[in-house]
C-alpha cells in the first residue's frame, strides 16, 4: 500500500506551487473559482485535499468561507505560509473519514484527487464523507480526468501524455485493477536542486464517469451538471476530463 504521507512529503510540497503557470495560471484558476463561488452561493465550502491552497485561497478571496481537509503535514505547512488557521481552518487527516464541520453548501474535490484513493471502497467512502458535510441540497463538485485507454496501442501498457522542454509525463496502466501510475520526469538546467533530472511517481485508481455516478447514488447524490471543463463546455465522448456537480438529494446520515 502506498504511503500517501510519504508521497506528499516536504519535497513534493516545495515543488507543488507554480505561481502564474500551469494549474496555477489565471486562465485555470479564474474559471474554477468563478464556478465554485457561484455554486457555493451564500453558504460555506469545504475542500477535500486542500493542499497548498491553490483553489481555497482565491475562493476565500472571492468571499466564500472555506475550510479544508488535508492528509499531508507538508502541504498544510506550505498553506500556512500563505494564510492563517483563522482564514482557512484545516483538519489534518484522511478525506474519507475526517470531518471539518457540517451544513456546508459545497464540498470540493478537484484536480483528479479522488483518484489518489487507490480502492473503490475508499472512493465510495469519500462520497459518503462529503454527504456528511453537506446540508440537504448541498453540492459535491469533482474534477477528474477520463481514462485514455483508447490511446493505448495493442500490447503496450503506457502512453506519453505530455512532452515539452524540461518535462515528460508518462502514464502506465494496470487495466485489470484500474490502476495507473503517472511518471513525472523533470529535467534541464532549471532544476533548483542541481540534479540533471528529477523523477516523481503518483499512483491513481482511475474511475469511469458512469462508475463515479454510481458511487454518488450510493451516498445519496444525483448528477446535476457535467461539463468538459470549468468553462462549462459540453462533455462529449472525446472529452479528456470532466467537472461533475452532484447534489445531495436526501439528508446525510449523522
Coordinates of C-alpha atoms in Angstrom, one line a residue:
X1 CA 0.0 0.0 0.0
X2 CA 1.3 3.5 -1.0
X3 CA 2.0 5.7 2.0
X4 CA 0.4 9.0 0.9
X5 CA 2.1 10.9 3.7
X6 CA 5.5 9.9 2.2
X7 CA 4.3 10.6 -1.3
X8 CA 3.2 14.2 -0.5
X9 CA 6.3 15.0 1.6
X10 CA 8.3 18.2 2.1
X11 CA 10.0 18.0 -1.4
X12 CA 6.6 17.5 -3.1
X13 CA 5.1 20.4 -1.2
X14 CA 8.1 22.7 -2.1
X15 CA 7.7 21.9 -5.8
X16 CA 3.9 21.8 -5.9
X17 CA 3.2 25.5 -6.4
X18 CA 3.9 27.1 -9.9
X19 CA 2.7 30.6 -9.4
X20 CA 1.1 32.0 -12.5
X21 CA 1.8 28.9 -14.6
X22 CA 0.2 25.5 -15.3
X23 CA -2.7 24.8 -12.9
X24 CA -1.9 28.0 -11.0
X25 CA -2.3 30.2 -14.1
X26 CA -5.1 32.8 -14.2
X27 CA -6.8 31.1 -17.1
X28 CA -7.2 27.9 -15.0
X29 CA -7.8 29.4 -11.6
X30 CA -10.2 32.1 -12.8
X31 CA -12.9 29.9 -14.3
X32 CA -12.6 27.4 -11.4
X33 CA -13.2 29.9 -8.7
X34 CA -16.0 31.6 -10.7
X35 CA -17.9 28.3 -10.9
X36 CA -17.3 27.3 -7.3
X37 CA -18.2 30.7 -5.9
X38 CA -21.5 30.6 -7.9
X39 CA -22.3 27.1 -6.6
X40 CA -21.5 28.0 -3.0
X41 CA -23.8 31.0 -3.1
X42 CA -24.1 32.5 0.4
X43 CA -23.0 29.2 2.0
X44 CA -19.7 27.8 3.2
X45 CA -17.4 25.4 1.3
X46 CA -15.2 22.6 2.4
X47 CA -12.3 21.4 0.2
X48 CA -11.1 17.8 0.4
X49 CA -7.4 17.5 -0.1
X50 CA -7.0 21.3 0.2
X51 CA -3.2 21.0 -0.4
X52 CA -1.3 24.3 -0.5
X53 CA -4.5 26.3 -1.1
X54 CA -4.4 26.6 -4.9
X55 CA -8.2 26.8 -5.1
X56 CA -9.1 27.5 -1.4
X57 CA -7.2 30.8 -1.2
X58 CA -8.6 32.5 -4.2
X59 CA -12.1 31.1 -3.4
X60 CA -11.8 32.7 0.1
X61 CA -10.6 35.9 -1.6
X62 CA -13.8 35.8 -3.6
X63 CA -15.9 36.0 -0.4
X64 CA -16.6 32.3 0.3
X65 CA -15.9 30.9 3.7
X66 CA -13.7 27.9 3.1
X67 CA -12.5 25.1 5.4
X68 CA -10.3 22.1 4.4
X69 CA -9.2 18.6 5.0
X70 CA -5.6 17.6 4.1
X71 CA -3.7 14.4 4.8
X72 CA -0.1 15.8 4.3
X73 CA 1.6 17.7 7.0
X74 CA 4.0 19.2 4.5
X75 CA 1.2 20.5 2.3
X76 CA -0.5 22.1 5.3
X77 CA 2.8 23.7 6.3
X78 CA 3.1 25.3 2.9
X79 CA -0.5 26.5 3.1
X80 CA 0.2 28.1 6.5
X81 CA 2.9 30.2 4.9
X82 CA 0.1 31.9 2.9
X83 CA -2.9 32.0 5.2
X84 CA -3.7 31.5 8.9
X85 CA -5.9 28.9 10.6
X86 CA -8.5 31.6 11.2
X87 CA -8.6 32.4 7.5
X88 CA -8.8 28.8 6.2
X89 CA -9.2 26.2 9.0
X90 CA -7.9 22.8 8.1
X91 CA -8.4 19.4 9.7
X92 CA -5.4 17.1 9.2
X93 CA -6.3 13.6 8.1
X94 CA -7.9 11.3 5.6
X95 CA -10.7 12.8 3.5
X96 CA -12.6 9.5 3.6
X97 CA -13.3 9.9 7.3
X98 CA -12.2 13.3 8.9
X99 CA -15.0 15.8 9.4
X100 CA -14.4 19.6 9.2
X101 CA -18.0 20.5 10.2
X102 CA -21.4 20.2 8.8
X103 CA -24.2 22.1 6.9
X104 CA -21.8 23.2 4.2
X105 CA -23.4 24.2 0.9
X106 CA -20.5 23.0 -1.2
X107 CA -17.8 20.2 -1.0
X108 CA -14.9 20.4 -3.4
X109 CA -12.5 17.7 -4.7
X110 CA -10.6 19.0 -7.7
X111 CA -7.6 18.2 -10.0
X112 CA -8.1 14.4 -10.2
X113 CA -7.5 14.0 -6.4
X114 CA -10.3 11.4 -5.8
X115 CA -8.1 9.0 -7.9
X116 CA -5.4 9.2 -5.3
X117 CA -7.7 6.9 -3.3
X118 CA -6.5 3.5 -4.6
X119 CA -9.5 1.3 -3.9
X120 CA -13.2 1.5 -4.9
X121 CA -14.2 1.2 -1.2
X122 CA -12.1 4.3 -0.3
X123 CA -13.6 6.3 -3.2
X124 CA -17.2 5.3 -2.1
X125 CA -16.3 6.4 1.5
X126 CA -15.1 9.7 0.2
X127 CA -18.6 10.4 -1.3
X128 CA -20.2 9.3 1.9
X129 CA -18.0 11.7 3.9
X130 CA -18.9 14.5 1.5
X131 CA -22.5 13.8 2.2
X132 CA -21.9 14.0 5.9
X133 CA -20.5 17.6 5.5
X134 CA -23.4 19.0 3.4
X135 CA -26.7 20.5 4.2
X136 CA -29.6 18.9 2.3
X137 CA -29.4 20.1 -1.3
X138 CA -25.7 20.8 -1.0
X139 CA -23.4 20.0 -3.8
X140 CA -20.2 17.9 -4.2
X141 CA -18.0 19.0 -7.1
X142 CA -15.4 16.7 -8.6
X143 CA -12.9 17.5 -11.3
X144 CA -11.5 14.3 -12.8
X145 CA -9.7 13.0 -15.9
X146 CA -11.2 10.5 -18.3
X147 CA -9.2 7.3 -18.7
X148 CA -7.4 7.4 -22.0
X149 CA -7.4 3.6 -22.7
X150 CA -8.3 4.2 -26.3
X151 CA -4.9 5.7 -26.8
X152 CA -3.1 2.5 -25.6
X153 CA -1.6 0.7 -28.6
X154 CA -2.2 -3.1 -28.6
X155 CA 0.3 -4.9 -26.5
X156 CA 1.5 -1.6 -24.8
X157 CA 0.8 -0.6 -21.2
X158 CA 1.7 3.1 -21.3
X159 CA 1.2 6.4 -23.0
X160 CA 3.1 9.7 -23.3
X161 CA 0.7 12.3 -22.0
X162 CA 2.9 15.4 -22.0
X163 CA 6.2 16.1 -23.8
X164 CA 7.6 19.6 -23.6
X165 CA 11.0 21.1 -22.9
X166 CA 12.0 20.2 -19.4
X167 CA 9.0 17.9 -18.6
X168 CA 7.8 14.5 -19.7
X169 CA 4.7 12.7 -18.4
X170 CA 4.3 9.0 -19.0
X171 CA 1.2 7.0 -17.7
X172 CA 1.5 3.3 -17.2
X173 CA -1.7 1.2 -16.8
X174 CA -2.8 -1.9 -15.0
X175 CA -6.2 -2.3 -16.6
X176 CA -7.1 -5.3 -14.5
X177 CA -7.2 -3.3 -11.3
X178 CA -8.0 0.2 -12.8
X179 CA -4.6 1.5 -11.7
X180 CA -2.4 3.9 -13.4
X181 CA 1.0 5.4 -12.3
X182 CA 2.0 8.8 -13.6
X183 CA 5.7 9.2 -14.1
X184 CA 6.8 12.9 -13.9
X185 CA 10.2 13.5 -15.4
X186 CA 11.6 17.0 -15.0
X187 CA 15.0 17.8 -16.5
X188 CA 17.2 20.6 -17.7
X189 CA 19.3 23.4 -16.2
X190 CA 16.4 25.0 -14.3
X191 CA 16.2 22.3 -11.6
X192 CA 16.7 24.1 -8.3
X193 CA 18.5 21.2 -6.6
X194 CA 21.2 20.9 -9.2
X195 CA 20.3 17.5 -10.5
X196 CA 20.1 16.7 -14.2
X197 CA 16.7 15.1 -13.8
X198 CA 14.1 14.5 -11.1
X199 CA 11.5 11.7 -11.3
X200 CA 8.3 11.6 -9.3
X201 CA 5.6 8.9 -9.5
X202 CA 2.0 9.2 -8.4
X203 CA -0.4 6.2 -8.4
X204 CA -4.1 6.5 -9.1
X205 CA -7.2 4.4 -9.4
X206 CA -9.0 5.7 -12.4
X207 CA -12.8 5.9 -12.5
X208 CA -15.1 6.0 -15.4
X209 CA -17.8 8.7 -15.3
X210 CA -20.6 6.1 -15.0
X211 CA -18.8 4.4 -12.1
X212 CA -18.5 7.8 -10.4
X213 CA -22.2 8.4 -10.9
X214 CA -23.0 5.1 -9.2
X215 CA -20.7 6.0 -6.2
X216 CA -22.7 9.2 -5.9
X217 CA -26.0 7.5 -5.9
X218 CA -24.9 5.2 -3.1
X219 CA -24.1 8.2 -1.0
X220 CA -27.4 10.0 -1.7
X221 CA -26.4 12.3 -4.6
X222 CA -27.7 12.8 -8.1
X223 CA -25.8 14.2 -11.0
X224 CA -26.8 17.8 -11.6
X225 CA -24.2 19.0 -14.2
X226 CA -21.3 17.5 -16.1
X227 CA -19.0 19.7 -18.2
X228 CA -15.8 19.1 -20.1
X229 CA -14.1 21.9 -18.2
X230 CA -14.6 24.8 -15.9
X231 CA -15.8 26.9 -18.8
X232 CA -19.0 24.7 -18.8
X233 CA -18.3 23.4 -22.3
X234 CA -20.2 20.3 -23.4
X235 CA -18.9 16.9 -22.1
X236 CA -18.6 14.5 -25.1
X237 CA -17.2 11.1 -25.8
X238 CA -13.9 12.7 -26.8
X239 CA -13.6 14.8 -23.6
X240 CA -10.4 14.1 -21.7
X241 CA -11.7 15.3 -18.4
X242 CA -14.9 16.5 -16.7
X243 CA -16.3 18.7 -13.9
X244 CA -19.2 16.9 -12.3
X245 CA -21.6 18.5 -9.9
X246 CA -23.6 16.2 -7.6
X247 CA -26.5 17.4 -5.5
X248 CA -27.4 15.8 -2.2
X249 CA -31.0 14.5 -2.7
X250 CA -31.6 13.4 0.9
X251 CA -30.1 14.3 4.3
X252 CA -26.8 12.6 5.1
X253 CA -26.8 10.1 8.0
X254 CA -25.2 11.7 11.1

